[in-house]
Short mmCIF file of C-alpha atoms in Angstrom, two decimals:
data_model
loop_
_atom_site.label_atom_id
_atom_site.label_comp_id
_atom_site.label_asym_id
_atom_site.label_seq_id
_atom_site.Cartn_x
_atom_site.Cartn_y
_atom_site.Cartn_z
CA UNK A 292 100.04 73.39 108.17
CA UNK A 293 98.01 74.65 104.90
CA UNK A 294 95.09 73.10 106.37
CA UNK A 295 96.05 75.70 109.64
CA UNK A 296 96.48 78.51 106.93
CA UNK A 297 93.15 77.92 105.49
CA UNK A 298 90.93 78.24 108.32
CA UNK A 299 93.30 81.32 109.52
CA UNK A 300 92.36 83.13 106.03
CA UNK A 301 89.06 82.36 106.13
CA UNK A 302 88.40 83.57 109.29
CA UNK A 303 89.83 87.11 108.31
CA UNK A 304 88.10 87.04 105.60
CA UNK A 305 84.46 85.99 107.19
CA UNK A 306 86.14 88.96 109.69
CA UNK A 307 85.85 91.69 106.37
CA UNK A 308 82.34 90.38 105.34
CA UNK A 309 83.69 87.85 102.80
CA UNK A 310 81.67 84.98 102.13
CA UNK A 311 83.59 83.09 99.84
CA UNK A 312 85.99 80.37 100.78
CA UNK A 313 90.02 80.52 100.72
CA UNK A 314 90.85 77.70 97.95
CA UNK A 315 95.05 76.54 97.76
CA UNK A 316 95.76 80.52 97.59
CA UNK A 317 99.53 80.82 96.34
CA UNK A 318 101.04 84.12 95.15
CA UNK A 319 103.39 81.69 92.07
CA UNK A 320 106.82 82.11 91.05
CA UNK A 321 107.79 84.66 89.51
CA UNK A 322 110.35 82.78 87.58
CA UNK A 323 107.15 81.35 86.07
CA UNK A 324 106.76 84.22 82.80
CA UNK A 325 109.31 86.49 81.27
CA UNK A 326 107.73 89.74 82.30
CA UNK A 327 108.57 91.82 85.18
CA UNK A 328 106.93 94.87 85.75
CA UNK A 329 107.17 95.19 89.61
CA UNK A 330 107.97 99.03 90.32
CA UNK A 331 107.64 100.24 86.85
CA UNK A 332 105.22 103.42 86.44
CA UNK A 333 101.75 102.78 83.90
CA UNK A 334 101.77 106.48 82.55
CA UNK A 335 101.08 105.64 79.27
CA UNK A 336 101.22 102.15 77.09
CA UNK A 337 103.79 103.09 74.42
CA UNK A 338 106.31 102.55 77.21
CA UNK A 339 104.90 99.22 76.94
CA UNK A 340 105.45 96.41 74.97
CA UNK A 341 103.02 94.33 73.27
CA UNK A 342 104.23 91.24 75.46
CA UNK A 343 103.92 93.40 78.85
CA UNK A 344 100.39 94.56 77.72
CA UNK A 345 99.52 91.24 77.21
CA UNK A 346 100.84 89.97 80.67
CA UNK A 347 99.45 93.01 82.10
CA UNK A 348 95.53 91.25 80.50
CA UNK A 349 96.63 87.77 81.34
CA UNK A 350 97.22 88.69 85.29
CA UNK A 351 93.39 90.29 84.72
CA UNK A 352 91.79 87.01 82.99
CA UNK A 353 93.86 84.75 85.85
CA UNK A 354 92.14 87.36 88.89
CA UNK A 355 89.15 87.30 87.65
CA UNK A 356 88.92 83.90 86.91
CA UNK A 357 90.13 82.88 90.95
CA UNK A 358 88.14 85.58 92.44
CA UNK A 359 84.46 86.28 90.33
CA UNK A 360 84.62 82.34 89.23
CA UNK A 361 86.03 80.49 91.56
CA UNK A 362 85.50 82.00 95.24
CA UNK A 363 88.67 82.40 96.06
CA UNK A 364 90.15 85.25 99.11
CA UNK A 365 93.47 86.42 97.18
CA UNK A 366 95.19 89.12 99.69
CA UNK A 367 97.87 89.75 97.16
CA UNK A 368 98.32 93.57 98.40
CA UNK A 369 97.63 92.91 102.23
CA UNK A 370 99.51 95.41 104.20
CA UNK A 371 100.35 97.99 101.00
CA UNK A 372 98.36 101.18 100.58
CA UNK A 373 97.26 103.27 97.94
CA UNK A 374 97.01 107.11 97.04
CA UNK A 375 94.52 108.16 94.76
CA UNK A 376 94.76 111.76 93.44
CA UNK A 377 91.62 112.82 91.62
CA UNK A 378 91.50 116.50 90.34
CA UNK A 379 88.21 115.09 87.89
CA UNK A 380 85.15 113.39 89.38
CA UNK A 381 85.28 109.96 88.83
CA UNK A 382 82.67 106.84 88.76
CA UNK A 383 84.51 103.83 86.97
CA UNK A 384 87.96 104.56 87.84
CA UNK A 385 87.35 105.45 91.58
CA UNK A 386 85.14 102.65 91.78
CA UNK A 387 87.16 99.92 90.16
CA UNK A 388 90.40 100.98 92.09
CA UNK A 389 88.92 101.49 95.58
CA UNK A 390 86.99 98.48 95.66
CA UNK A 391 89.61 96.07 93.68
CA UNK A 392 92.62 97.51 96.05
CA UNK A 393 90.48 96.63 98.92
CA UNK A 394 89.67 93.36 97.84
CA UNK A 395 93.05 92.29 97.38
CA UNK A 396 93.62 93.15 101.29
CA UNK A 397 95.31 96.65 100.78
CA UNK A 398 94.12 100.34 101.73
CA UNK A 399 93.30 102.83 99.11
CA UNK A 400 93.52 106.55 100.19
CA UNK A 401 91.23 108.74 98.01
CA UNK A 402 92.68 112.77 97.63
CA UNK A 403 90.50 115.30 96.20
CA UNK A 404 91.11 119.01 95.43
CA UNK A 405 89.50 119.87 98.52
CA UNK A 406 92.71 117.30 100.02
CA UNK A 407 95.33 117.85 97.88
CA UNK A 408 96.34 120.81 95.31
CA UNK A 409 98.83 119.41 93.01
CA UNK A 410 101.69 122.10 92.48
CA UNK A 411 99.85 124.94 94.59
CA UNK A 412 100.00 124.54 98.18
CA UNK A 413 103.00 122.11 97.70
CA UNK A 414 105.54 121.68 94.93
CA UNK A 415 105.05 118.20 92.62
CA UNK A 416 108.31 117.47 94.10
CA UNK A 417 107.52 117.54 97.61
CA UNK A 418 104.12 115.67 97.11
CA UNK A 419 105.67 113.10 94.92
CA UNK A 420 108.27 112.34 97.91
CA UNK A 421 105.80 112.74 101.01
CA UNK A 422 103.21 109.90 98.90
CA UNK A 423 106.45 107.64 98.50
CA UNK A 424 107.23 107.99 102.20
CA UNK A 425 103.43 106.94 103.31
CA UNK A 426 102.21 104.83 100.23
CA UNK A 427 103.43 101.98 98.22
CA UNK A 428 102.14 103.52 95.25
CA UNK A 429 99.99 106.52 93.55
CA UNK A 430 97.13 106.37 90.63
CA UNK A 431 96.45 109.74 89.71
CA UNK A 432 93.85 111.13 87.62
CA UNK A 433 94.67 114.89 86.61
CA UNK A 434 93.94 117.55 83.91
CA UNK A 435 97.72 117.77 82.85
CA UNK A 436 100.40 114.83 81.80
CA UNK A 437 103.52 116.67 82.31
CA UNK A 438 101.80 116.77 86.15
CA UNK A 439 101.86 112.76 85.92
CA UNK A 440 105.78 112.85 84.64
CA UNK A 441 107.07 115.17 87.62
CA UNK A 442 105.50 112.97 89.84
CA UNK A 443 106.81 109.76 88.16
CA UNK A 444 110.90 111.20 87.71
CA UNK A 445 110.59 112.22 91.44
CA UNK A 446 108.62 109.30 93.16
CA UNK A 447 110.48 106.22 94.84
CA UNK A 448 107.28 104.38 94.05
CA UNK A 449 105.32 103.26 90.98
CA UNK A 450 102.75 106.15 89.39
CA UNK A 451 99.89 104.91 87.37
CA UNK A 452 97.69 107.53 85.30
CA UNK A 453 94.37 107.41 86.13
CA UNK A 454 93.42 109.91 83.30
CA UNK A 455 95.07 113.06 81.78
CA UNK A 456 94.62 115.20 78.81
CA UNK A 457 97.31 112.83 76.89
CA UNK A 458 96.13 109.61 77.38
CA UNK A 459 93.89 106.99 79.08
CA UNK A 460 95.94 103.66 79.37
CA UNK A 461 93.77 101.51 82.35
CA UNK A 462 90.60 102.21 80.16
CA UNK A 463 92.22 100.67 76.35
CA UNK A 464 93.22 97.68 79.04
CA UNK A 465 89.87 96.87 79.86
CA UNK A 466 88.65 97.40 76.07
CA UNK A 467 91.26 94.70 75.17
CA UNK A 468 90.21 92.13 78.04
CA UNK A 469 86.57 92.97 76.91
CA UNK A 470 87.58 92.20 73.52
CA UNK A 471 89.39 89.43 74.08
CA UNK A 472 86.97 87.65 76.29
CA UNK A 473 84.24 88.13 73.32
CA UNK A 474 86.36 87.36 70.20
CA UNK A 475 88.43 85.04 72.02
CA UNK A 476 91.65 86.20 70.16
CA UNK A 477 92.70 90.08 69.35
CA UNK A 478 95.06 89.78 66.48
CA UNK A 479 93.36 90.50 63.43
CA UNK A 480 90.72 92.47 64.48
CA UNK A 481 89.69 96.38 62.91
CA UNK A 482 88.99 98.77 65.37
CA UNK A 483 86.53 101.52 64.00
CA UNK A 484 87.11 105.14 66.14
CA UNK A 485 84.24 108.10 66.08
CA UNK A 486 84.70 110.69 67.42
CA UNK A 487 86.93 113.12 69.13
CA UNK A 488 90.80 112.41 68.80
CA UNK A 489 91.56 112.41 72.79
CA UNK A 490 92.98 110.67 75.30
CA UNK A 491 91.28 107.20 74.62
CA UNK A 492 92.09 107.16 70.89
CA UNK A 493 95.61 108.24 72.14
CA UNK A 494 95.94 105.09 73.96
CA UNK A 495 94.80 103.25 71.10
CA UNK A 496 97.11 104.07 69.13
CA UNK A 497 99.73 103.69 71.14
CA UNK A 498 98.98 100.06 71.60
CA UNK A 499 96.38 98.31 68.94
CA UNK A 500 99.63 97.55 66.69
CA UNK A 501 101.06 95.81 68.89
CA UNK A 502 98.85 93.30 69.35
CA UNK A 503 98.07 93.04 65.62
CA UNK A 504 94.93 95.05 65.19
CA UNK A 505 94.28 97.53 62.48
CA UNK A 506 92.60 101.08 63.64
CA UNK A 507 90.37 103.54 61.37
CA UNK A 508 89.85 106.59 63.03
CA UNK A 509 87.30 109.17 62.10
CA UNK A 510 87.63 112.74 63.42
CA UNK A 511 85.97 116.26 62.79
CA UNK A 512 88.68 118.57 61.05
CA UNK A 513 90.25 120.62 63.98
CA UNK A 514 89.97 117.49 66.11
CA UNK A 515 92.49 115.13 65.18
CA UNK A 516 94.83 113.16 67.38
CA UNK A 517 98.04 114.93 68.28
CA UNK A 518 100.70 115.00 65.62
CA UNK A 519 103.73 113.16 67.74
CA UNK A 520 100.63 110.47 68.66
CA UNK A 521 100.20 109.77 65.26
CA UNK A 522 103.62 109.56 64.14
CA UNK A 523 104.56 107.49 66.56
CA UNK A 524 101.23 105.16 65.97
CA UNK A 525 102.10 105.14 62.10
CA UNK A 526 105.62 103.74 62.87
CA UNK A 527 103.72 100.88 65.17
CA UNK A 528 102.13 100.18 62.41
CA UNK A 529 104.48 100.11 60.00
CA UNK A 530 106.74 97.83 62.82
CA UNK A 531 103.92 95.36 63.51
CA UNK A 532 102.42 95.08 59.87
CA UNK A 533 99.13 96.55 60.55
CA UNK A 534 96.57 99.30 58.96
CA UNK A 535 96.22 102.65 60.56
CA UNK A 536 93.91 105.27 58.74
CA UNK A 537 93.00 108.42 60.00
CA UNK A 538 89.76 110.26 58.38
CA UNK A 539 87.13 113.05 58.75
CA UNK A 540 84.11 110.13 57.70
CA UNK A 541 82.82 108.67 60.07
CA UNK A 542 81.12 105.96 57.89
CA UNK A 543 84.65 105.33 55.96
CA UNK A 544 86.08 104.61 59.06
CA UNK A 545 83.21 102.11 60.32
CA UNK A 546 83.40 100.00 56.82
CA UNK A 547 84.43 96.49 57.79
CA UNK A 548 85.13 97.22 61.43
CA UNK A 549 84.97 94.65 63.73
CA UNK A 550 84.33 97.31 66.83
CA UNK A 551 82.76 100.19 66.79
CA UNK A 552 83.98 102.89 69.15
CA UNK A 553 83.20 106.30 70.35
CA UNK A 554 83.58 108.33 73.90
CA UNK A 555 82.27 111.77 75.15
CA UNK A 556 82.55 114.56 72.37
CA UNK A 557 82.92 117.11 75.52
CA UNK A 558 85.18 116.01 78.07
CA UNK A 559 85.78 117.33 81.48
CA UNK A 560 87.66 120.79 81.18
CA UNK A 561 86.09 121.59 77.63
CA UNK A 562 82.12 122.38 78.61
CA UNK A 563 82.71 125.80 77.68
CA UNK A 564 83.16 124.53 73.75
CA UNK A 565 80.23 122.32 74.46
CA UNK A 566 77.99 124.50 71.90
CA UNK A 567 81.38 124.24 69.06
CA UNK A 568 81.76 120.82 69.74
CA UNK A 569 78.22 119.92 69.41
CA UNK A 570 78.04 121.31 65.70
CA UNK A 571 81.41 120.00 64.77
CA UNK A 572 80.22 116.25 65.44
CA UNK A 573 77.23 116.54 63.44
CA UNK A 574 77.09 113.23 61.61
CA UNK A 575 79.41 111.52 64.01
CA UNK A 576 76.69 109.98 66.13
CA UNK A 577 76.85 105.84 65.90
CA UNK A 578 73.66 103.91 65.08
CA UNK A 579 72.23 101.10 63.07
CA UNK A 580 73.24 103.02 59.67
CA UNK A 581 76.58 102.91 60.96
CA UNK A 582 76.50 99.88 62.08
CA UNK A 583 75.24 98.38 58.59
CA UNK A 584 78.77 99.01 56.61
CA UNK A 585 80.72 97.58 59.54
CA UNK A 586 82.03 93.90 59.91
CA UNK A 587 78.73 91.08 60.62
CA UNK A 588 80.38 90.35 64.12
CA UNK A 589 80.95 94.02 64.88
CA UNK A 590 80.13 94.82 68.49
CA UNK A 591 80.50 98.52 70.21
CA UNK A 592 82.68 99.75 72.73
CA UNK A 593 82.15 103.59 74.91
CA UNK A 594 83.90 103.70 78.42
CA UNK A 595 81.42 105.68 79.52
CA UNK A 596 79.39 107.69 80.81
CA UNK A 597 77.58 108.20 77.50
CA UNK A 598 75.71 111.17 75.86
CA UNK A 599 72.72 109.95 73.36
CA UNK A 600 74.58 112.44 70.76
CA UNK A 601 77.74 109.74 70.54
CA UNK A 602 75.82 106.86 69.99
CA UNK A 603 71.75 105.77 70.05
CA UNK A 604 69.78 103.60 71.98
CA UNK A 605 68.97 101.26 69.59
CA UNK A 606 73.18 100.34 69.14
CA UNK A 607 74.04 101.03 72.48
CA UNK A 608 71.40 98.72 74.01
CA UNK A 609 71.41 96.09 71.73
CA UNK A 610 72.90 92.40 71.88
CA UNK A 611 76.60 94.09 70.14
CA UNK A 612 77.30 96.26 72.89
CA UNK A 613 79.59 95.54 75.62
CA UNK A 614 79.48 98.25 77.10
CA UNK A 615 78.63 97.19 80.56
CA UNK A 616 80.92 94.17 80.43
CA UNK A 617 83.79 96.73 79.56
CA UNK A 618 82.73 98.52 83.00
CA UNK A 619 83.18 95.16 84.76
CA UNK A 620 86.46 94.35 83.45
CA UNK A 621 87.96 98.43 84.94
CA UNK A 622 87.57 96.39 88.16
CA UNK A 623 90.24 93.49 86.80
CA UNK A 624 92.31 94.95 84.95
CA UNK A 625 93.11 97.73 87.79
CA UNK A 626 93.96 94.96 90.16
CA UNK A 627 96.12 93.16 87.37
CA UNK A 628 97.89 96.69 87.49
CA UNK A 629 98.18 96.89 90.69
CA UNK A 630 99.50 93.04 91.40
CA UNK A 631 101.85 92.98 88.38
CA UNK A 632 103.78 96.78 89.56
CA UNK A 633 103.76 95.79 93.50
CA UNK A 634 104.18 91.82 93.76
CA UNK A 635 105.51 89.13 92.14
CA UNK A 636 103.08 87.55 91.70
CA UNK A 637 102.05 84.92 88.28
CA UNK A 638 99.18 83.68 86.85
CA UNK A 639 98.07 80.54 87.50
CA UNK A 640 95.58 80.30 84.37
CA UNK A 641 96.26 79.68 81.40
CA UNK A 642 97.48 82.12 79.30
CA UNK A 643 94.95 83.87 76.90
CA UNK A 644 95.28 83.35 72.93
CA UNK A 645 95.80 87.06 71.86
#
């Protein structure tokens, strides 16, 4: 009979173009772990706790282990479909979600502006409750976060944030898988933030604690994090026994960091301040001089895409960076998403030290 199932799988999946043979595929018991996070929403990771976070990179280490490594055809989502709001262009996080839904056997549905107006031609409400009538779930990527929390309080189906002005939480999963896949273990480490104190430092903060790590964070004056971020971040901290330091010098907040990390200075939305913004990061730019105060295994993280203002050639080019691997791992880690708040579905690898 499994023999049957075999050659039936792998004859849908020579049908899609697949090359790769079907090996023993099993969805697991769920009884297997402690963590359930079928039909939660991912809006942002303090509504996460460090165990579910580090399921959440487990499930990503586990499907990329059975489908990059090992060959195998995993149609975990066959027969669910996506929606996929975008009101910013995308690369990664279009990319990584279209492609990774699709490979698990489900259909992603990709909305633009020119598709869908969130909260103009049709009320949040009545979006939120047409999507959860046609989809089995939503990532959205918008300019506003209350937009993502209307949608979640009046969906029947999970909502995962793509982006927003607030935070960033698929991205900080793919720095930590990135991470962990290098160092081989997370607790312990310093993270070293420069530059702007958005969305992705946001997420940071709302998460590094709680696996242990310690966080410097340099930011212009007039750019800090937001207030009720920081508090909140400073009580992780305090919770989980870890360092948190926030500072306007950029090589203060480097010193003894283990990672380097920096993002856009002018994101999407804020090009008219491009000329303010460009003067206020004077001295925030990361190279080798950076680089020279930090820890001896330090290594640099950007999600990308990059300006050669945030960071030179010479550091983002050179053996340290992981930059490209932290592309890669968007991919995983939006499928472990995916998998762990649709299926019930468990890992089959081993689990990660963290």
């Amino acid at each position: 009979m499994l023999f049957n199932l075999r050659i039936l799988l792998n004859n849908a999946a020579l049908r899609n173009g697949h090359s790769f043979m079907v090996r023993n595929f099993r969805c697991g018991q769920p009884l297997q772990n402690k963590v359930q996070l079928k039909g939660r929403d991912l809006l942002t990771l303090k509504n996460f706790t460090g165990e579910e976070i580090k399921y959440m990179l487990w499930l990503s280490a586990d499907l990329k282990n059975r489908i990059k490594q090992k060959g195998e055809y995993l149609p975990l989502l066959q027969g669910k479909s996506l929606g996929m709001i975008f009101e910013k262009r995308s690369t990664r996080t279009r990319l990584s979600t279209e492609t990774g839904f699709a490979l698990l056997g489900g259909h992603p549905c990709f909305l633009t502006t020119q598709d869908i107006h969130l909260g103009v031609n049709e009320s949040l409400t009545d979006t939120a409750r047409v999507l959860s009538s046609m989809t089995d779930a939503v990532l959205a990527r918008v300019y506003k976060q209350s937009d993502l929390d209307i949608l979640a309080k009046e969906a029947s189906i999970p909502i995962i944030n793509g982006l927003s002005d607030l935070y960033h939480p698929i991205q900080i999963l793919a720095d930590y898988l990135t991470l962990q896949e290098h160092y081989g273990s997370l607790k312990g480490l310093t993270l070293s933030w420069i530059g702007d104190g958005n969305n992705i430092l946001h997420s940071i903060m709302m998460s590094a604690a709680k696996f242990g790590m310690h966080l410097q964070a340099a930011t212009p004056k007039g750019y800090e994090p937001d207030p009720s971020v920081t508090k909140l971040a400073e009580q992780y901290a305090k919770e989980n026994g870890t360092k948190l330091s926030l500072t306007n010098d950029p090589l203060e907040a480097a010193r003894g960091g283990n990672v380097l990390i920096t993002d856009t200075w002018i994101s999407m939305g804020q090009e008219e301040e491009k000329k303010k913004r460009l003067q206020a990061f004077q001295g925030y730019q990361v190279t080798m001089k950076t680089a020279k105060v930090a820890a001896s295994d330090w290594t640099f993280l950007h999600c990308l895409p990059r300006k050669p203002e945030e960071v030179d050639d010479e550091v983002f080019y050179s053996p340290q960076s992981l930059v490209f691997p932290e592309a890669e791992n968007r991919k995983w880690t939006i499928m472990a998403v995916m998998v762990s708040l649709l299926t019930d579905y468990s890992p089959q690898l081993q689990k990660p030290k963290f």
